[in-house]
Amino acid sequence: MGKVYDRFEERLEIQAIADDITSKYVPPHVNIFYCLGGITLTCFLVQVATGFAMTFYYRPTVTEAFASVQYLMTEVNFGWLIRSIHRWSASMMVLMMILHVFRVYLTGGFKKPRELTWVTGVILAVLTVSFGVTGYSLPWDQIGYWAVKIVTGVPEAIPVIGSPLVELLRGSVSVGQSTLTRFYSLHTFILPLLTAVFMPMHFLMIRKQGISGPL
């Protein structure tokens, strides 16, 4: 094992990377409220793991979506636990994200030189809410169906482009299979991809600029 490690160390300088991570200065004013971003990240990782597990059983069709969720909950070993963790960690993620935004705002974390950190954080906040909206519809029960209908109907009030936007979101004039397919694609592919882009940017900038000052 020692020789294997030495080969990796010679090529990747693992120890230097580890030293850089562990030697980062933490200001004395940091308290538990500065951990809210990390808790949000933890909830996101739980979401990824449990969401991936559920894709093995979920069927994104209007005729089978609800039945596949019921099957997961009642027939699959620990399926009820996986879905429950996914659901409650989603709520926890949104709550922690909101508290994190308040903490950053109150401590002036949006001020120079951290403007871009704030911008990427706001983008991640929008993505988090989008995860919630799209995921809420996937069971395709009465609550999910009407939630989609209401959310996708909001742009209707916009002059000129309102109706085209509604059709773009729904995939047709009315809510149906095209809508579910689009929301499923957003929830499982597009939103995770965007998050995978902006989250490393957010953390790298925090790493570079350090933690904002106290209240």
Coordinates of N, CA and C in Angstrom, one line a residue:
M1 N 0.8 -1.2 0.0 CA 0.0 0.0 0.0 C 0.9 1.3 0.0
G2 N 2.0 1.2 0.7 CA 2.9 2.3 0.8 C 3.4 2.7 -0.6
K3 N 3.8 1.7 -1.4 CA 4.3 2.0 -2.7 C 3.2 2.6 -3.6
V4 N 2.0 2.1 -3.5 CA 0.9 2.6 -4.3 C 0.6 4.1 -3.9
Y5 N 0.6 4.4 -2.6 CA 0.4 5.7 -2.2 C 1.5 6.7 -2.7
D6 N 2.8 6.2 -2.6 CA 3.9 7.0 -3.0 C 3.8 7.3 -4.5
R7 N 3.3 6.4 -5.3 CA 3.1 6.7 -6.8 C 2.1 7.8 -7.0
F8 N 0.9 7.7 -6.2 CA -0.1 8.8 -6.3 C 0.4 10.1 -5.8
E9 N 1.2 10.0 -4.7 CA 1.7 11.2 -4.1 C 2.7 11.9 -5.0
E10 N 3.5 11.2 -5.7 CA 4.5 11.7 -6.6 C 3.8 12.5 -7.8
R11 N 2.7 11.9 -8.2 CA 2.0 12.5 -9.4 C 0.9 13.6 -9.1
L12 N 0.3 13.4 -7.9 CA -0.9 14.3 -7.6 C -0.6 15.2 -6.4
E13 N 0.5 15.0 -5.7 CA 0.8 15.8 -4.5 C -0.4 15.8 -3.5
I14 N -0.8 14.6 -3.2 CA -2.0 14.5 -2.3 C -1.8 15.1 -1.0
Q15 N -0.6 15.0 -0.4 CA -0.4 15.5 0.9 C -0.4 17.1 0.9
A16 N 0.0 17.7 -0.1 CA 0.0 19.1 -0.2 C -1.5 19.6 -0.3
I17 N -2.3 18.9 -1.0 CA -3.7 19.2 -1.1 C -4.4 19.1 0.3
A18 N -4.1 18.0 1.0 CA -4.6 17.7 2.3 C -4.2 18.8 3.3
D19 N -2.9 19.2 3.2 CA -2.4 20.2 4.1 C -3.1 21.5 3.9
D20 N -3.4 21.8 2.6 CA -4.0 23.1 2.3 C -5.5 23.1 2.8
I21 N -6.1 22.0 2.7 CA -7.5 21.9 3.2 C -7.6 22.0 4.8
T22 N -6.7 21.3 5.4 CA -6.7 21.2 6.9 C -6.1 22.4 7.6
S23 N -5.3 23.2 6.8 CA -4.6 24.3 7.5 C -5.3 25.7 7.2
K24 N -6.5 25.6 6.6 CA -7.2 26.9 6.3 C -7.7 27.5 7.6
Y25 N -7.4 28.8 7.8 CA -7.7 29.6 9.0 C -9.2 29.8 9.1
V26 N -9.7 29.5 10.3 CA -11.1 29.7 10.6 C -11.2 30.9 11.6
P27 N -11.9 31.9 11.3 CA -12.0 33.1 12.1 C -12.7 32.8 13.5
P28 N -12.3 33.4 14.6 CA -12.8 33.1 15.9 C -14.3 33.4 16.0
H29 N -14.9 34.3 15.2 CA -16.3 34.6 15.3 C -17.2 33.6 14.7
V30 N -16.7 32.6 14.1 CA -17.5 31.6 13.4 C -18.3 30.8 14.4
N31 N -19.6 30.6 14.2 CA -20.4 29.8 15.1 C -21.3 28.8 14.3
I32 N -22.2 28.2 15.0 CA -23.1 27.2 14.4 C -23.8 27.8 13.2
F33 N -24.2 29.1 13.2 CA -24.9 29.7 12.1 C -24.1 29.7 10.8
Y34 N -22.8 29.6 10.9 CA -22.0 29.6 9.7 C -21.9 28.2 9.1
C35 N -22.6 27.2 9.8 CA -22.6 25.9 9.2 C -23.9 25.6 8.4
L36 N -24.8 26.6 8.3 CA -26.0 26.4 7.6 C -25.8 26.0 6.1
G37 N -24.8 26.6 5.5 CA -24.5 26.3 4.1 C -24.1 24.9 4.0
G38 N -23.2 24.4 4.9 CA -22.8 23.0 4.9 C -23.9 22.0 5.1
I39 N -24.8 22.4 6.0 CA -26.0 21.6 6.3 C -26.9 21.5 5.0
T40 N -27.0 22.6 4.3 CA -27.7 22.6 3.0 C -27.1 21.7 2.0
L41 N -25.8 21.7 1.9 CA -25.0 20.8 1.1 C -25.2 19.4 1.4
T42 N -25.2 19.1 2.7 CA -25.4 17.7 3.2 C -26.8 17.2 2.8
C43 N -27.8 18.1 3.0 CA -29.2 17.7 2.5 C -29.2 17.4 1.0
F44 N -28.5 18.2 0.3 CA -28.5 18.0 -1.2 C -27.9 16.7 -1.5
L45 N -26.8 16.3 -0.9 CA -26.2 15.0 -1.1 C -27.1 13.9 -0.8
V46 N -27.9 14.0 0.3 CA -28.9 13.0 0.7 C -29.9 12.9 -0.4
Q47 N -30.3 14.1 -0.9 CA -31.3 14.2 -2.0 C -30.8 13.4 -3.2
V48 N -29.6 13.6 -3.6 CA -29.0 12.9 -4.7 C -29.0 11.4 -4.5
A49 N -28.6 10.9 -3.4 CA -28.5 9.5 -3.1 C -29.9 8.8 -3.1
T50 N -30.8 9.4 -2.4 CA -32.2 8.8 -2.3 C -32.9 9.0 -3.6
G51 N -32.7 10.1 -4.3 CA -33.4 10.3 -5.6 C -32.9 9.3 -6.6
F52 N -31.6 9.1 -6.6 CA -31.0 8.1 -7.5 C -31.6 6.7 -7.3
A53 N -31.8 6.4 -6.0 CA -32.3 5.1 -5.6 C -33.8 4.9 -6.1
M54 N -34.5 6.0 -6.1 CA -35.9 6.0 -6.5 C -36.1 5.9 -8.0
T55 N -35.1 6.3 -8.7 CA -35.2 6.3 -10.2 C -35.3 4.8 -10.7
F56 N -34.9 3.9 -9.9 CA -35.0 2.5 -10.3 C -36.4 2.0 -10.3
Y57 N -37.3 2.7 -9.6 CA -38.7 2.2 -9.5 C -39.7 3.2 -10.1
Y58 N -39.4 4.5 -10.2 CA -40.3 5.5 -10.6 C -40.5 5.4 -12.1
R59 N -41.7 5.6 -12.6 CA -42.1 5.6 -14.0 C -42.7 6.9 -14.3
P60 N -42.0 7.7 -15.1 CA -42.5 9.1 -15.4 C -43.6 9.1 -16.5
T61 N -44.7 8.4 -16.3 CA -45.9 8.5 -17.2 C -47.1 8.8 -16.4
V62 N -48.1 9.5 -17.0 CA -49.3 9.9 -16.2 C -50.1 8.7 -15.8
T63 N -49.9 7.6 -16.4 CA -50.7 6.4 -16.1 C -50.0 5.6 -15.0
E64 N -48.7 5.7 -14.9 CA -48.0 4.8 -14.0 C -47.2 5.5 -12.9
A65 N -47.1 6.8 -12.9 CA -46.3 7.5 -11.9 C -46.8 7.3 -10.5
F66 N -48.1 7.5 -10.3 CA -48.7 7.4 -8.9 C -48.5 5.9 -8.5
A67 N -48.8 5.0 -9.4 CA -48.8 3.5 -9.0 C -47.3 3.1 -8.7
S68 N -46.4 3.7 -9.4 CA -45.0 3.3 -9.1 C -44.5 3.9 -7.8
V69 N -45.0 5.0 -7.4 CA -44.7 5.6 -6.1 C -45.3 4.7 -5.0
Q70 N -46.6 4.3 -5.2 CA -47.2 3.5 -4.2 C -46.5 2.1 -4.1
Y71 N -46.0 1.6 -5.2 CA -45.3 0.3 -5.2 C -44.0 0.5 -4.4
L72 N -43.3 1.6 -4.6 CA -42.1 1.9 -3.9 C -42.3 2.0 -2.4
M73 N -43.4 2.6 -2.0 CA -43.8 2.8 -0.6 C -44.2 1.5 0.1
T74 N -44.9 0.6 -0.6 CA -45.5 -0.6 0.0 C -44.8 -1.9 -0.3
E75 N -44.1 -2.0 -1.4 CA -43.6 -3.3 -1.8 C -42.1 -3.4 -1.8
V76 N -41.4 -2.3 -2.1 CA -39.9 -2.3 -2.1 C -39.4 -2.3 -0.7
N77 N -38.4 -3.1 -0.4 CA -37.8 -3.1 0.9 C -37.2 -1.8 1.2
F78 N -37.6 -1.2 2.3 CA -37.2 0.1 2.8 C -37.5 1.3 1.8
G79 N -38.4 1.0 0.8 CA -38.7 2.0 -0.1 C -39.4 3.2 0.6
W80 N -40.2 2.9 1.6 CA -40.9 3.9 2.3 C -39.9 4.8 3.0
L81 N -38.8 4.2 3.5 CA -37.8 5.0 4.2 C -37.0 5.9 3.3
I82 N -36.7 5.3 2.1 CA -35.9 6.1 1.1 C -36.7 7.3 0.7
R83 N -38.0 7.1 0.4 CA -38.8 8.2 -0.1 C -39.1 9.2 1.0
S84 N -39.3 8.7 2.2 CA -39.5 9.7 3.4 C -38.3 10.5 3.6
I85 N -37.1 9.9 3.6 CA -35.8 10.7 3.7 C -35.7 11.7 2.6
H86 N -36.0 11.3 1.4 CA -36.0 12.2 0.3 C -36.9 13.4 0.5
R87 N -38.1 13.1 0.9 CA -39.1 14.2 1.1 C -38.7 15.1 2.2
W88 N -38.4 14.6 3.4 CA -38.1 15.4 4.5 C -36.7 16.2 4.4
S89 N -35.8 15.5 3.7 CA -34.5 16.2 3.5 C -34.7 17.4 2.5
A90 N -35.6 17.2 1.6 CA -35.9 18.3 0.7 C -36.5 19.5 1.4
S91 N -37.4 19.3 2.4 CA -37.9 20.4 3.2 C -36.8 21.0 4.0
M92 N -36.0 20.1 4.6 CA -34.9 20.6 5.4 C -33.9 21.4 4.6
M93 N -33.7 21.0 3.4 CA -32.7 21.7 2.5 C -33.2 23.1 2.2
V94 N -34.5 23.3 1.9 CA -35.1 24.6 1.6 C -35.0 25.5 2.9
L95 N -35.4 24.9 4.0 CA -35.3 25.7 5.3 C -33.9 26.1 5.6
M96 N -32.9 25.2 5.5 CA -31.5 25.6 5.8 C -31.0 26.6 4.8
M97 N -31.4 26.5 3.5 CA -31.0 27.5 2.5 C -31.6 28.9 2.8
I98 N -32.8 29.0 3.3 CA -33.4 30.3 3.6 C -32.6 30.9 4.8
L99 N -32.4 30.1 5.8 CA -31.7 30.5 7.0 C -30.2 31.0 6.6
H100 N -29.6 30.2 5.7 CA -28.3 30.5 5.3 C -28.3 31.9 4.5
V101 N -29.3 32.1 3.7 CA -29.4 33.4 3.0 C -29.5 34.6 4.0
F102 N -30.3 34.4 5.0 CA -30.5 35.4 6.0 C -29.2 35.7 6.8
R103 N -28.5 34.6 7.1 CA -27.2 34.8 7.8 C -26.2 35.5 7.0
V104 N -26.1 35.1 5.7 CA -25.1 35.8 4.8 C -25.5 37.3 4.6
Y105 N -26.8 37.6 4.5 CA -27.2 39.0 4.4 C -26.9 39.8 5.6
L106 N -27.2 39.2 6.8 CA -27.0 40.0 8.0 C -25.6 40.2 8.3
T107 N -24.7 39.3 7.9 CA -23.3 39.5 8.1 C -22.5 40.2 7.0
G108 N -23.3 40.7 6.0 CA -22.7 41.4 4.9 C -21.9 40.6 3.9
G109 N -22.2 39.3 3.8 CA -21.5 38.4 2.9 C -21.7 38.7 1.5
F110 N -22.6 39.6 1.1 CA -22.8 40.0 -0.3 C -22.0 41.2 -0.7
K111 N -21.2 41.8 0.2 CA -20.5 43.0 -0.1 C -19.1 42.7 -0.8
K112 N -18.5 43.7 -1.3 CA -17.2 43.5 -2.0 C -16.2 42.9 -1.0
P113 N -15.4 41.9 -1.3 CA -15.2 41.4 -2.7 C -16.0 40.1 -3.0
R114 N -17.1 39.9 -2.3 CA -17.9 38.6 -2.4 C -19.2 38.7 -3.2
E115 N -19.2 39.7 -4.1 CA -20.4 39.9 -4.9 C -20.8 38.6 -5.7
L116 N -19.7 38.1 -6.4 CA -20.0 36.9 -7.2 C -20.4 35.7 -6.4
T117 N -19.8 35.6 -5.2 CA -20.3 34.5 -4.3 C -21.7 34.6 -3.9
W118 N -22.2 35.9 -3.7 CA -23.6 36.1 -3.4 C -24.5 35.8 -4.7
V119 N -24.0 36.1 -5.9 CA -24.8 35.9 -7.1 C -24.9 34.4 -7.3
T120 N -23.8 33.6 -7.2 CA -23.9 32.2 -7.3 C -24.8 31.6 -6.3
G121 N -24.8 32.1 -5.1 CA -25.6 31.6 -4.0 C -27.1 31.9 -4.3
V122 N -27.4 33.0 -4.9 CA -28.8 33.3 -5.2 C -29.3 32.4 -6.3
I123 N -28.4 32.1 -7.3 CA -28.7 31.1 -8.4 C -29.0 29.8 -7.8
L124 N -28.1 29.3 -6.8 CA -28.4 28.0 -6.2 C -29.7 28.0 -5.4
A125 N -30.0 29.2 -4.8 CA -31.3 29.3 -4.1 C -32.5 29.1 -5.0
V126 N -32.4 29.7 -6.2 CA -33.4 29.5 -7.2 C -33.5 28.1 -7.7
L127 N -32.4 27.5 -7.9 CA -32.3 26.1 -8.3 C -32.9 25.2 -7.2
T128 N -32.7 25.5 -5.9 CA -33.2 24.7 -4.8 C -34.8 24.7 -4.8
V129 N -35.3 25.9 -5.0 CA -36.8 26.1 -5.1 C -37.3 25.4 -6.3
S130 N -36.6 25.4 -7.4 CA -37.0 24.7 -8.6 C -37.0 23.2 -8.4
F131 N -36.1 22.7 -7.7 CA -36.1 21.3 -7.3 C -37.4 20.9 -6.6
G132 N -37.7 21.8 -5.7 CA -38.9 21.5 -4.9 C -40.2 21.5 -5.7
V133 N -40.3 22.5 -6.6 CA -41.5 22.6 -7.4 C -41.6 21.5 -8.4
T134 N -40.5 21.1 -9.1 CA -40.6 20.0 -10.0 C -40.8 18.7 -9.4
G135 N -40.1 18.5 -8.2 CA -40.2 17.2 -7.5 C -41.6 17.0 -6.9
Y136 N -42.3 18.1 -6.6 CA -43.6 18.0 -6.0 C -44.6 17.4 -6.9
S137 N -44.4 17.6 -8.2 CA -45.3 17.1 -9.2 C -45.2 15.6 -9.6
L138 N -44.0 15.1 -9.3 CA -43.7 13.8 -9.9 C -44.6 12.6 -9.4
P139 N -45.1 12.6 -8.2 CA -46.0 11.5 -7.8 C -47.3 11.5 -8.6
W140 N -47.6 12.7 -9.2 CA -48.8 12.8 -10.1 C -50.1 12.4 -9.4
D141 N -50.2 12.8 -8.2 CA -51.4 12.7 -7.4 C -52.2 14.0 -7.6
Q142 N -53.3 14.1 -6.9 CA -54.1 15.3 -7.1 C -53.3 16.6 -6.7
I143 N -52.6 16.5 -5.6 CA -51.8 17.7 -5.1 C -50.8 18.0 -6.1
G144 N -50.0 17.0 -6.6 CA -49.0 17.3 -7.6 C -49.5 17.9 -8.9
Y145 N -50.7 17.3 -9.4 CA -51.3 17.7 -10.6 C -51.7 19.2 -10.6
W146 N -52.4 19.5 -9.5 CA -52.9 20.9 -9.4 C -51.8 21.9 -9.1
A147 N -50.8 21.4 -8.4 CA -49.6 22.3 -8.2 C -49.0 22.7 -9.5
V148 N -48.8 21.7 -10.4 CA -48.2 21.9 -11.7 C -49.1 22.9 -12.5
K149 N -50.4 22.6 -12.5 CA -51.3 23.4 -13.2 C -51.3 24.9 -12.8
I150 N -51.2 25.1 -11.5 CA -51.1 26.5 -11.0 C -49.8 27.2 -11.3
V151 N -48.7 26.4 -11.0 CA -47.4 27.0 -11.2 C -47.2 27.4 -12.7
T152 N -47.5 26.4 -13.6 CA -47.3 26.7 -15.0 C -48.3 27.7 -15.6
G153 N -49.3 28.0 -14.9 CA -50.3 28.9 -15.3 C -50.0 30.4 -14.9
V154 N -49.0 30.5 -14.0 CA -48.6 31.9 -13.6 C -48.2 32.8 -14.7
P155 N -47.3 32.3 -15.6 CA -46.9 33.2 -16.7 C -48.0 33.7 -17.6
E156 N -49.1 33.1 -17.5 CA -50.3 33.5 -18.4 C -50.6 35.0 -18.2
A157 N -50.2 35.6 -17.1 CA -50.5 37.0 -16.8 C -49.6 37.9 -17.5
I158 N -48.5 37.4 -18.0 CA -47.5 38.3 -18.7 C -48.0 38.6 -20.1
P159 N -48.0 39.9 -20.4 CA -48.5 40.3 -21.7 C -47.7 39.8 -22.9
V160 N -48.3 39.5 -24.0 CA -47.7 39.0 -25.2 C -47.1 37.6 -25.2
I161 N -46.1 37.5 -24.3 CA -45.4 36.2 -24.2 C -45.9 35.2 -23.2
G162 N -47.0 35.6 -22.5 CA -47.5 34.7 -21.4 C -48.0 33.4 -21.9
S163 N -48.8 33.3 -22.9 CA -49.3 32.1 -23.5 C -48.2 31.2 -24.0
P164 N -47.3 31.7 -24.8 CA -46.2 30.8 -25.3 C -45.4 30.3 -24.2
L165 N -45.2 31.0 -23.1 CA -44.4 30.5 -22.0 C -45.1 29.4 -21.3
V166 N -46.4 29.5 -21.1 CA -47.2 28.5 -20.5 C -47.1 27.2 -21.4
E167 N -47.2 27.3 -22.7 CA -47.1 26.1 -23.6 C -45.7 25.5 -23.5
L168 N -44.7 26.4 -23.3 CA -43.3 25.9 -23.2 C -43.1 25.1 -22.0
L169 N -43.7 25.6 -20.9 CA -43.6 24.8 -19.6 C -44.4 23.5 -19.6
R170 N -45.6 23.6 -20.2 CA -46.4 22.4 -20.2 C -46.2 21.4 -21.3
G171 N -45.6 21.9 -22.4 CA -45.4 21.1 -23.5 C -46.6 21.0 -24.4
S172 N -47.7 21.6 -24.0 CA -48.9 21.7 -24.8 C -49.8 22.7 -24.1
V173 N -51.0 22.9 -24.6 CA -51.9 23.9 -24.1 C -52.3 23.5 -22.7
S174 N -52.5 22.2 -22.5 CA -53.0 21.7 -21.2 C -51.9 20.8 -20.5
V175 N -52.1 20.6 -19.2 CA -51.2 19.8 -18.4 C -51.4 18.3 -18.7
G176 N -50.3 17.6 -19.0 CA -50.5 16.2 -19.4 C -49.1 15.5 -19.4
Q177 N -49.0 14.5 -20.2 CA -47.8 13.7 -20.3 C -46.5 14.5 -20.6
S178 N -46.7 15.4 -21.6 CA -45.6 16.3 -21.9 C -45.1 17.1 -20.7
T179 N -46.0 17.6 -19.9 CA -45.7 18.3 -18.7 C -44.9 17.5 -17.7
L180 N -45.4 16.3 -17.5 CA -44.7 15.4 -16.5 C -43.3 15.1 -17.0
T181 N -43.2 14.8 -18.3 CA -41.9 14.5 -18.9 C -40.9 15.7 -18.7
R182 N -41.4 16.9 -19.0 CA -40.5 18.0 -18.8 C -40.1 18.3 -17.4
F183 N -41.0 18.1 -16.5 CA -40.7 18.3 -15.1 C -39.7 17.2 -14.6
Y184 N -39.9 16.0 -15.1 CA -39.0 14.9 -14.7 C -37.6 15.2 -15.2
S185 N -37.5 15.6 -16.5 CA -36.2 15.9 -17.1 C -35.5 17.1 -16.3
L186 N -36.3 18.1 -16.0 CA -35.8 19.2 -15.2 C -35.3 18.7 -13.8
H187 N -36.0 17.9 -13.1 CA -35.7 17.5 -11.8 C -34.5 16.5 -11.7
T188 N -34.4 15.7 -12.7 CA -33.4 14.6 -12.6 C -32.1 14.9 -13.5
F189 N -32.2 15.9 -14.4 CA -31.1 16.1 -15.3 C -30.6 17.6 -15.3
I190 N -31.5 18.4 -15.8 CA -31.1 19.8 -16.0 C -30.8 20.6 -14.7
L191 N -31.6 20.5 -13.7 CA -31.3 21.2 -12.5 C -30.1 20.6 -11.8
P192 N -29.9 19.3 -11.7 CA -28.7 18.7 -11.1 C -27.4 19.2 -11.9
L193 N -27.6 19.2 -13.2 CA -26.4 19.7 -14.0 C -26.0 21.1 -13.7
L194 N -27.0 22.0 -13.6 CA -26.8 23.4 -13.3 C -26.2 23.5 -11.9
T195 N -26.7 22.7 -11.0 CA -26.2 22.7 -9.6 C -24.8 22.3 -9.5
A196 N -24.4 21.3 -10.3 CA -23.1 20.8 -10.4 C -22.1 21.8 -11.0
V197 N -22.6 22.8 -11.7 CA -21.8 23.8 -12.3 C -21.6 25.0 -11.2
F198 N -22.7 25.4 -10.6 CA -22.6 26.6 -9.8 C -22.2 26.3 -8.4
M199 N -22.4 25.1 -7.9 CA -22.0 24.8 -6.5 C -20.5 24.8 -6.3
P200 N -19.7 24.1 -7.2 CA -18.3 24.2 -7.0 C -17.8 25.7 -7.1
M201 N -18.4 26.4 -8.0 CA -18.0 27.9 -8.2 C -18.2 28.6 -6.8
H202 N -19.4 28.3 -6.2 CA -19.7 29.0 -5.0 C -18.7 28.6 -3.9
F203 N -18.4 27.3 -3.8 CA -17.5 26.9 -2.7 C -16.1 27.3 -2.9
L204 N -15.7 27.3 -4.2 CA -14.3 27.8 -4.5 C -14.1 29.2 -4.2
M205 N -15.1 30.0 -4.5 CA -15.0 31.5 -4.1 C -15.0 31.7 -2.6
I206 N -15.8 30.9 -1.9 CA -15.7 31.0 -0.4 C -14.4 30.6 0.1
R207 N -13.8 29.6 -0.5 CA -12.5 29.1 -0.2 C -11.4 30.2 -0.4
K208 N -11.6 30.9 -1.5 CA -10.6 31.9 -1.9 C -10.7 33.1 -1.1
Q209 N -11.9 33.6 -0.9 CA -12.2 34.9 -0.2 C -12.3 34.8 1.3
G210 N -12.5 33.6 1.8 CA -12.7 33.4 3.2 C -14.1 33.7 3.7
I211 N -14.4 33.6 5.0 CA -15.7 33.8 5.6 C -15.9 35.2 5.9
S212 N -17.1 35.7 5.7 CA -17.4 37.1 6.0 C -17.4 37.4 7.5
G213 N -17.3 38.6 7.9 CA -17.1 39.0 9.3 C -18.4 38.8 10.1
P214 N -18.3 39.1 11.4 CA -19.4 38.9 12.4 C -20.4 40.0 12.2
L215 N -21.6 39.8 12.9 CA -22.7 40.8 12.9 C -22.2 42.1 13.4

